[in-house]
mmCIF file of C-alpha atoms and ligand atoms in Angstrom:
data_model
loop_
_atom_site.group_PDB
_atom_site.id
_atom_site.type_symbol
_atom_site.label_atom_id
_atom_site.label_comp_id
_atom_site.label_asym_id
_atom_site.label_seq_id
_atom_site.Cartn_x
_atom_site.Cartn_y
_atom_site.Cartn_z
ATOM 1 C CA UNK A 5 221.708 171.820 32.015
ATOM 2 C CA UNK A 6 217.952 170.348 31.393
ATOM 3 C CA UNK A 7 218.334 166.631 30.792
ATOM 4 C CA UNK A 8 217.289 164.173 33.633
ATOM 5 C CA UNK A 9 216.053 160.568 34.481
ATOM 6 C CA UNK A 10 212.606 160.195 36.717
ATOM 7 C CA UNK A 11 211.517 156.782 37.332
ATOM 8 C CA UNK A 12 213.951 155.409 34.993
ATOM 9 C CA UNK A 13 212.804 157.473 31.925
ATOM 10 C CA UNK A 14 215.641 159.892 30.294
ATOM 11 C CA UNK A 15 213.622 163.309 29.438
ATOM 12 C CA UNK A 16 215.740 166.294 27.614
ATOM 13 C CA UNK A 17 214.088 168.914 29.544
ATOM 14 C CA UNK A 18 211.537 169.134 32.245
ATOM 15 C CA UNK A 19 208.854 170.870 30.588
ATOM 16 C CA UNK A 20 206.447 167.905 29.572
ATOM 17 C CA UNK A 21 203.133 168.483 27.789
ATOM 18 C CA UNK A 22 200.032 168.213 30.135
ATOM 19 C CA UNK A 23 197.094 166.265 29.256
ATOM 20 C CA UNK A 24 194.308 167.839 27.614
ATOM 21 C CA UNK A 25 196.001 170.025 25.068
ATOM 22 C CA UNK A 26 197.205 169.434 21.536
ATOM 23 C CA UNK A 27 197.336 165.967 22.306
ATOM 24 C CA UNK A 28 193.928 162.989 21.473
ATOM 25 C CA UNK A 29 196.165 162.146 17.969
ATOM 26 C CA UNK A 30 200.104 161.075 17.680
ATOM 27 C CA UNK A 31 200.194 163.569 14.845
ATOM 28 C CA UNK A 32 199.349 166.621 17.057
ATOM 29 C CA UNK A 33 201.717 164.947 20.008
ATOM 30 C CA UNK A 34 204.762 164.743 17.166
ATOM 31 C CA UNK A 35 204.036 168.068 16.543
ATOM 32 C CA UNK A 36 204.675 169.523 19.743
ATOM 33 C CA UNK A 37 208.085 166.897 20.405
ATOM 34 C CA UNK A 38 209.078 168.665 17.336
ATOM 35 C CA UNK A 39 208.764 172.388 19.404
ATOM 36 C CA UNK A 40 210.997 170.862 22.259
ATOM 37 C CA UNK A 41 208.416 169.202 24.734
ATOM 38 C CA UNK A 42 211.074 166.819 26.830
ATOM 39 C CA UNK A 43 207.819 164.753 26.733
ATOM 40 C CA UNK A 44 203.800 164.696 25.975
ATOM 41 C CA UNK A 45 200.963 163.013 28.174
ATOM 42 C CA UNK A 46 198.102 162.016 26.039
ATOM 43 C CA UNK A 47 194.658 163.259 26.547
ATOM 44 C CA UNK A 48 192.931 161.113 29.702
ATOM 45 C CA UNK A 49 191.306 158.012 27.751
ATOM 46 C CA UNK A 50 188.818 155.975 29.497
ATOM 47 C CA UNK A 51 186.577 152.653 28.637
ATOM 48 C CA UNK A 52 184.101 153.790 26.117
ATOM 49 C CA UNK A 53 184.499 156.676 23.315
ATOM 50 C CA UNK A 54 182.916 159.404 25.073
ATOM 51 C CA UNK A 55 181.595 162.951 23.401
ATOM 52 C CA UNK A 56 182.140 165.304 26.169
ATOM 53 C CA UNK A 57 179.690 167.995 26.976
ATOM 54 C CA UNK A 58 177.643 170.721 24.268
ATOM 55 C CA UNK A 59 178.870 173.468 23.742
ATOM 56 C CA UNK A 60 179.839 175.947 24.968
ATOM 57 C CA UNK A 61 182.684 174.190 26.594
ATOM 58 C CA UNK A 62 185.890 176.549 27.096
ATOM 59 C CA UNK A 63 185.808 179.878 28.034
ATOM 60 C CA UNK A 64 188.859 182.401 27.892
ATOM 61 C CA UNK A 65 189.282 184.723 30.915
ATOM 62 C CA UNK A 66 191.895 187.441 30.900
ATOM 63 C CA UNK A 67 193.886 185.469 33.421
ATOM 64 C CA UNK A 68 192.865 181.609 32.518
ATOM 65 C CA UNK A 69 190.920 179.117 30.886
ATOM 66 C CA UNK A 70 187.389 177.930 32.252
ATOM 67 C CA UNK A 71 187.301 174.435 30.632
ATOM 68 C CA UNK A 72 184.704 171.481 31.342
ATOM 69 C CA UNK A 73 185.698 169.501 28.281
ATOM 70 C CA UNK A 74 183.446 166.211 30.104
ATOM 71 C CA UNK A 75 186.431 163.558 29.374
ATOM 72 C CA UNK A 76 185.772 163.654 25.710
ATOM 73 C CA UNK A 77 187.991 160.713 24.490
ATOM 74 C CA UNK A 78 188.211 157.589 21.184
ATOM 75 C CA UNK A 79 188.174 155.051 23.803
ATOM 76 C CA UNK A 80 190.984 153.170 25.072
ATOM 77 C CA UNK A 81 190.375 150.005 22.465
ATOM 78 C CA UNK A 82 190.922 152.605 19.133
ATOM 79 C CA UNK A 83 194.231 154.688 21.044
ATOM 80 C CA UNK A 84 197.437 151.524 20.314
ATOM 81 C CA UNK A 85 197.535 153.563 16.667
ATOM 82 C CA UNK A 86 198.207 157.074 17.983
ATOM 83 C CA UNK A 87 200.665 155.779 21.062
ATOM 84 C CA UNK A 88 202.769 154.159 18.413
ATOM 85 C CA UNK A 89 203.120 157.389 16.198
ATOM 86 C CA UNK A 90 203.813 159.746 19.362
ATOM 87 C CA UNK A 91 206.690 157.449 20.493
ATOM 88 C CA UNK A 92 208.661 158.314 16.474
ATOM 89 C CA UNK A 93 209.178 161.469 18.505
ATOM 90 C CA UNK A 94 211.593 159.746 20.536
ATOM 91 C CA UNK A 95 210.871 161.101 23.724
ATOM 92 C CA UNK A 96 208.641 159.655 26.981
ATOM 93 C CA UNK A 97 204.687 159.541 26.042
ATOM 94 C CA UNK A 98 203.022 158.930 29.166
ATOM 95 C CA UNK A 99 199.089 157.296 28.790
ATOM 96 C CA UNK A 100 197.060 159.806 31.114
ATOM 97 C CA UNK A 101 193.424 157.511 32.082
ATOM 98 C CA UNK A 102 190.682 157.961 33.673
ATOM 99 C CA UNK A 103 187.829 155.073 35.468
ATOM 100 C CA UNK A 104 185.333 154.785 37.875
ATOM 101 C CA UNK A 105 186.953 152.377 39.641
ATOM 102 C CA UNK A 106 190.402 150.350 40.585
ATOM 103 C CA UNK A 107 189.114 147.569 38.134
ATOM 104 C CA UNK A 108 188.557 149.589 35.186
ATOM 105 C CA UNK A 109 192.128 151.412 36.346
ATOM 106 C CA UNK A 110 194.025 148.371 36.119
ATOM 107 C CA UNK A 111 192.416 147.503 32.540
ATOM 108 C CA UNK A 112 193.307 151.160 30.907
ATOM 109 C CA UNK A 113 196.547 150.681 32.424
ATOM 110 C CA UNK A 114 197.626 147.494 30.619
ATOM 111 C CA UNK A 115 196.450 148.681 27.445
ATOM 112 C CA UNK A 116 198.547 151.502 27.660
ATOM 113 C CA UNK A 117 201.707 149.335 28.825
ATOM 114 C CA UNK A 118 200.942 146.817 25.496
ATOM 115 C CA UNK A 119 200.390 150.383 23.220
ATOM 116 C CA UNK A 120 203.859 150.869 24.398
ATOM 117 C CA UNK A 121 203.447 154.139 26.944
ATOM 118 C CA UNK A 122 206.009 154.781 29.024
ATOM 119 C CA UNK A 123 204.601 155.376 32.480
ATOM 120 C CA UNK A 124 200.757 155.939 33.090
ATOM 121 C CA UNK A 125 199.557 158.869 34.507
ATOM 122 C CA UNK A 126 195.808 158.108 36.915
ATOM 123 C CA UNK A 127 193.806 161.320 36.404
ATOM 124 C CA UNK A 128 191.712 161.307 40.052
ATOM 125 C CA UNK A 129 191.628 165.028 39.368
ATOM 126 C CA UNK A 130 189.084 166.203 36.655
ATOM 127 C CA UNK A 131 186.930 168.791 38.285
ATOM 128 C CA UNK A 132 184.166 168.165 35.932
ATOM 129 C CA UNK A 133 183.395 165.030 34.982
ATOM 130 C CA UNK A 134 180.206 162.748 37.022
ATOM 131 C CA UNK A 135 182.392 159.229 38.717
ATOM 132 C CA UNK A 136 185.688 160.109 37.369
ATOM 133 C CA UNK A 137 188.388 162.231 38.025
ATOM 134 C CA UNK A 138 187.893 164.761 41.439
ATOM 135 C CA UNK A 139 184.498 162.673 42.475
ATOM 136 C CA UNK A 140 187.090 159.114 42.923
ATOM 137 C CA UNK A 141 190.463 161.200 43.373
ATOM 138 C CA UNK A 142 189.275 163.230 46.678
ATOM 139 C CA UNK A 143 188.370 159.677 48.540
ATOM 140 C CA UNK A 144 191.479 158.497 50.323
ATOM 141 C CA UNK A 145 190.759 155.052 50.374
ATOM 142 C CA UNK A 146 189.565 154.773 46.373
ATOM 143 C CA UNK A 147 192.900 156.521 45.680
ATOM 144 C CA UNK A 148 195.131 154.059 47.602
ATOM 145 C CA UNK A 149 193.555 150.955 46.160
ATOM 146 C CA UNK A 150 193.221 152.399 42.745
ATOM 147 C CA UNK A 151 197.158 153.260 42.434
ATOM 148 C CA UNK A 152 198.004 150.010 44.557
ATOM 149 C CA UNK A 153 196.496 148.092 42.201
ATOM 150 C CA UNK A 154 197.225 149.659 39.262
ATOM 151 C CA UNK A 155 201.255 149.673 40.236
ATOM 152 C CA UNK A 156 200.590 145.866 41.140
ATOM 153 C CA UNK A 157 199.723 144.797 37.658
ATOM 154 C CA UNK A 158 202.173 146.585 35.408
ATOM 155 C CA UNK A 159 205.611 147.401 34.758
ATOM 156 C CA UNK A 160 205.850 150.570 33.631
ATOM 157 C CA UNK A 161 206.201 153.957 36.102
ATOM 158 C CA UNK A 162 202.648 154.605 37.706
ATOM 159 C CA UNK A 163 202.214 158.640 38.190
ATOM 160 C CA UNK A 164 199.028 159.824 40.190
ATOM 161 C CA UNK A 165 197.731 163.471 39.276
ATOM 162 C CA UNK A 166 196.092 165.322 42.433
ATOM 163 C CA UNK A 167 193.372 167.485 42.719
ATOM 164 C CA UNK A 168 194.010 170.795 44.483
ATOM 165 C CA UNK A 169 190.122 170.960 45.316
ATOM 166 C CA UNK A 170 190.898 169.347 48.409
ATOM 167 C CA UNK A 171 193.334 168.633 51.403
ATOM 168 C CA UNK A 172 196.578 168.147 48.624
ATOM 169 C CA UNK A 173 198.589 166.513 51.428
ATOM 170 C CA UNK A 174 196.015 163.863 52.854
ATOM 171 C CA UNK A 175 195.533 162.626 49.139
ATOM 172 C CA UNK A 176 198.960 162.590 48.159
ATOM 173 C CA UNK A 177 199.797 160.207 51.016
ATOM 174 C CA UNK A 178 197.102 157.890 50.374
ATOM 175 C CA UNK A 179 198.870 157.640 46.380
ATOM 176 C CA UNK A 180 201.553 156.019 48.249
ATOM 177 C CA UNK A 181 202.134 153.547 45.695
ATOM 178 C CA UNK A 182 202.542 155.859 43.238
ATOM 179 C CA UNK A 183 206.219 156.704 41.456
ATOM 180 C CA UNK A 184 205.743 160.244 41.085
ATOM 181 C CA UNK A 185 203.056 162.949 41.890
ATOM 182 C CA UNK A 186 201.726 165.207 39.834
ATOM 183 C CA UNK A 187 200.233 168.238 40.995
ATOM 184 C CA UNK A 188 197.285 170.101 40.390
ATOM 185 C CA UNK A 189 194.969 169.529 37.914
ATOM 186 C CA UNK A 190 192.609 172.246 36.884
ATOM 187 C CA UNK A 191 190.803 174.134 39.973
ATOM 188 C CA UNK A 192 186.930 173.824 40.055
ATOM 189 C CA UNK A 193 185.019 176.877 39.031
ATOM 190 C CA UNK A 194 182.249 178.943 36.734
ATOM 191 C CA UNK A 195 181.560 181.498 35.073
ATOM 192 C CA UNK A 196 178.172 183.867 34.665
ATOM 193 C CA UNK A 197 176.660 185.527 31.641
ATOM 194 C CA UNK A 198 175.046 188.130 33.563
ATOM 195 C CA UNK A 199 172.997 189.400 30.593
ATOM 196 C CA UNK A 200 172.039 185.665 29.880
ATOM 197 C CA UNK A 201 171.772 185.532 33.580
ATOM 198 C CA UNK A 202 173.031 181.930 33.730
ATOM 199 C CA UNK A 203 176.301 179.797 33.677
ATOM 200 C CA UNK A 204 178.645 180.531 30.734
ATOM 201 C CA UNK A 205 179.675 177.048 30.490
ATOM 202 C CA UNK A 206 177.313 173.954 29.361
ATOM 203 C CA UNK A 207 177.845 171.658 32.218
ATOM 204 C CA UNK A 208 177.599 174.972 34.461
ATOM 205 C CA UNK A 209 180.877 174.350 36.376
ATOM 206 C CA UNK A 210 184.609 174.021 34.837
ATOM 207 C CA UNK A 211 187.826 173.373 35.512
ATOM 208 C CA UNK A 212 190.622 176.898 35.767
ATOM 209 C CA UNK A 213 193.912 176.833 34.583
ATOM 210 C CA UNK A 214 196.530 178.890 33.088
ATOM 211 C CA UNK A 215 198.396 181.975 35.117
ATOM 212 C CA UNK A 216 195.842 182.869 37.484
ATOM 213 C CA UNK A 217 196.573 178.857 39.107
ATOM 214 C CA UNK A 218 200.226 179.288 39.916
ATOM 215 C CA UNK A 219 200.258 180.384 43.225
ATOM 216 C CA UNK A 220 197.591 177.345 44.075
ATOM 217 C CA UNK A 221 199.791 174.725 42.546
ATOM 218 C CA UNK A 222 203.603 176.410 43.587
ATOM 219 C CA UNK A 223 201.373 176.456 47.198
ATOM 220 C CA UNK A 224 200.622 172.200 46.982
ATOM 221 C CA UNK A 225 203.528 171.574 45.267
ATOM 222 C CA UNK A 226 205.570 173.357 48.235
ATOM 223 C CA UNK A 227 202.837 171.522 51.072
ATOM 224 C CA UNK A 228 203.399 167.869 49.646
ATOM 225 C CA UNK A 229 207.127 167.937 49.072
ATOM 226 C CA UNK A 230 207.215 168.629 52.953
ATOM 227 C CA UNK A 231 205.522 165.397 53.747
ATOM 228 C CA UNK A 232 205.877 162.969 51.378
ATOM 229 C CA UNK A 233 208.854 161.592 49.261
ATOM 230 C CA UNK A 234 208.610 160.935 46.008
ATOM 231 C CA UNK A 235 209.277 162.854 42.946
ATOM 232 C CA UNK A 236 206.395 166.015 42.326
ATOM 233 C CA UNK A 237 205.561 167.003 38.490
ATOM 234 C CA UNK A 238 204.900 170.359 39.093
ATOM 235 C CA UNK A 239 201.596 171.885 36.713
ATOM 236 C CA UNK A 240 199.351 175.051 36.647
ATOM 237 C CA UNK A 241 200.256 178.145 35.032
ATOM 238 C CA UNK A 242 203.407 177.639 33.928
ATOM 239 C CA UNK A 243 204.229 180.090 31.191
ATOM 240 C CA UNK A 244 207.282 181.849 31.252
ATOM 241 C CA UNK A 245 211.235 180.286 32.332
ATOM 242 C CA UNK A 246 210.348 182.275 36.057
ATOM 243 C CA UNK A 247 207.200 179.783 36.969
ATOM 244 C CA UNK A 248 209.336 177.280 35.872
ATOM 245 C CA UNK A 249 211.925 177.951 38.210
ATOM 246 C CA UNK A 250 209.433 178.879 40.838
ATOM 247 C CA UNK A 251 207.990 175.202 40.773
ATOM 248 C CA UNK A 252 211.329 174.151 40.921
ATOM 249 C CA UNK A 253 212.249 176.007 44.327
ATOM 250 C CA UNK A 254 208.708 174.877 45.956
ATOM 251 C CA UNK A 255 209.921 170.909 45.198
ATOM 252 C CA UNK A 256 209.146 169.876 41.774
ATOM 253 C CA UNK A 257 211.176 167.681 39.711
ATOM 254 C CA UNK A 258 209.390 167.556 36.720
ATOM 255 C CA UNK A 259 207.144 170.303 35.069
ATOM 256 C CA UNK A 260 203.623 170.331 32.461
ATOM 257 C CA UNK A 261 203.084 172.870 30.452
ATOM 258 C CA UNK A 262 199.042 173.049 29.066
ATOM 259 C CA UNK A 263 197.018 176.196 28.923
ATOM 260 C CA UNK A 264 200.686 178.286 27.862
ATOM 261 C CA UNK A 265 200.606 176.414 24.361
ATOM 262 C CA UNK A 266 197.426 178.395 24.044
ATOM 263 C CA UNK A 267 198.922 181.337 25.202
ATOM 264 C CA UNK A 268 202.165 181.682 23.421
ATOM 265 C CA UNK A 269 201.657 179.005 20.526
ATOM 266 C CA UNK A 270 203.558 175.327 20.727
ATOM 267 C CA UNK A 271 206.475 176.892 20.452
ATOM 268 C CA UNK A 272 206.393 177.713 23.774
ATOM 269 C CA UNK A 273 208.423 174.792 25.435
ATOM 270 C CA UNK A 274 211.410 176.303 23.027
ATOM 271 C CA UNK A 275 210.954 179.796 25.034
ATOM 272 C CA UNK A 276 210.494 178.779 28.570
ATOM 273 C CA UNK A 277 213.787 176.320 27.927
ATOM 274 C CA UNK A 278 215.188 179.170 26.850
ATOM 275 C CA UNK A 279 214.036 181.853 29.556
ATOM 276 C CA UNK A 280 215.646 178.836 32.245
ATOM 277 C CA UNK A 281 219.016 178.221 30.955
ATOM 278 C CA UNK A 282 218.944 182.314 30.786
ATOM 279 C CA UNK A 283 218.220 182.624 34.503
ATOM 280 C CA UNK A 284 220.293 179.748 35.521
ATOM 281 C CA UNK A 285 223.502 181.015 33.745
ATOM 282 C CA UNK A 286 223.064 184.496 34.913
ATOM 283 C CA UNK A 287 222.603 182.744 38.385
ATOM 284 C CA UNK A 288 225.465 180.398 38.374
ATOM 285 C CA UNK A 289 223.198 177.057 38.027
ATOM 286 C CA UNK A 290 224.751 174.458 36.148
ATOM 287 C CA UNK A 291 221.526 172.251 36.081
ATOM 288 C CA UNK A 292 217.930 172.724 37.164
ATOM 289 C CA UNK A 293 218.084 169.988 39.554
ATOM 290 C CA UNK A 294 219.944 171.701 41.694
ATOM 291 C CA UNK A 295 217.017 174.493 41.826
ATOM 292 C CA UNK A 296 214.883 171.836 43.495
ATOM 293 C CA UNK A 297 212.930 172.339 46.953
ATOM 294 C CA UNK A 298 215.555 175.425 47.294
ATOM 295 C CA UNK A 299 212.726 177.459 48.369
ATOM 296 C CA UNK A 300 211.724 175.134 51.568
ATOM 297 C CA UNK A 301 211.936 177.401 54.384
ATOM 298 C CA UNK A 302 212.065 174.696 57.355
HETATM 299 C C1 FMN B 7 191.041 172.452 27.193
HETATM 300 C C2 FMN B 7 192.186 171.934 28.710
HETATM 301 C C3 FMN B 7 191.616 169.970 28.770
HETATM 302 C C4 FMN B 7 192.555 169.438 30.052
HETATM 303 N N1 FMN B 7 192.151 167.990 30.044
HETATM 304 C C5 FMN B 7 192.735 167.115 30.815
HETATM 305 C C6 FMN B 7 192.454 165.438 30.888
HETATM 306 O O1 FMN B 7 192.080 165.297 29.517
HETATM 307 N N2 FMN B 7 193.343 164.994 32.040
HETATM 308 C C7 FMN B 7 193.865 165.654 32.573
HETATM 309 O O2 FMN B 7 194.385 164.817 33.631
HETATM 310 N N3 FMN B 7 193.823 167.267 33.168
HETATM 311 C C8 FMN B 7 193.408 167.982 31.903
HETATM 312 N N4 FMN B 7 193.467 168.990 31.809
HETATM 313 C C9 FMN B 7 194.397 169.266 32.825
HETATM 314 C C10 FMN B 7 195.825 170.002 32.465
HETATM 315 O O3 FMN B 7 196.874 169.099 32.011
HETATM 316 C C11 FMN B 7 196.346 170.630 33.445
HETATM 317 O O4 FMN B 7 196.832 170.104 35.269
HETATM 318 C C12 FMN B 7 195.960 172.224 34.024
HETATM 319 O O5 FMN B 7 194.819 172.856 33.123
HETATM 320 C C13 FMN B 7 196.925 173.097 34.761
HETATM 321 O O6 FMN B 7 197.900 173.652 33.960
HETATM 322 P P1 FMN B 7 198.139 174.647 32.988
HETATM 323 O O7 FMN B 7 197.601 176.031 33.772
HETATM 324 O O8 FMN B 7 199.474 174.863 32.451
HETATM 325 O O9 FMN B 7 196.861 174.197 31.302
HETATM 326 C C14 FMN B 7 193.147 169.846 30.549
HETATM 327 C C15 FMN B 7 193.168 170.787 31.021
HETATM 328 C C16 FMN B 7 192.027 172.078 30.016
HETATM 329 C C17 FMN B 7 193.098 173.521 30.250
#
């Protein structure tokens, strides 16, 4: 009911670990795979090691998480062993990368391919890193060039992860060379400590994730599905089987799970898979792909 193929890659289920959660090391990715994930996306990796911002970098809200980690990562030269370790789990491992221009993205993508990653995910969407992520991911010409150049230089599939903090359809169209689109990254947001009279996060602004952004993600998937003929991987607030089904009905062909790992523990992949299957059986569906895009009203 849940196995499928996307861009030539075989997945046992459509529930893929999203970038940035328990995925900086091969060991933690293996743990997530043991708990039922259909695939894993690594933490976004850049050219050089980065420490990220000073604390506080994560702030828990009643309805989600606000984070500005600052793309902390060990750097691409130190990352080969983590990919090799994660691959022992036997499911697709997708290498997430971030750069400041097409040349950097191409370098990083080639390295990920050399390390054995099954696909690369281009982070064109982090809302809190100066010179990276959303700053370049809102520029159509740059997005077009980066995706085209990466695609030209590697053989593995290329996924473009798009920010919701702009017109998603405009950027999705610019990423025309991508094999799949990933929608959405976090929503740019902030919180203020009224006693301290200052922003909570050291970076002031951060990215909002979790249940509160689900309607934004569902809307983004729905809008892009109508305009772009490419598989969409839906992400943003998926916490239960019903959330997963909502994204499928909007037009997603696969899903990613991030903040729900904090909310329901690493077993969340088993829980969501079981809840999806129960819902499909009750409603007479034999495979999840029958649900893709069925809520589209023309
Ligand atoms: C703590 C944290 C770190 C994240 N780091 C990354 C990252 O390095 N690269 C990236 O593309 N997205 C990153 N994200 C965004 C997630 O991959 C995902 O797009 C977003 O959180 C929405 O999904 P969710 O509501 O299921 O968490 C991060 C999210 C969180 C909460």
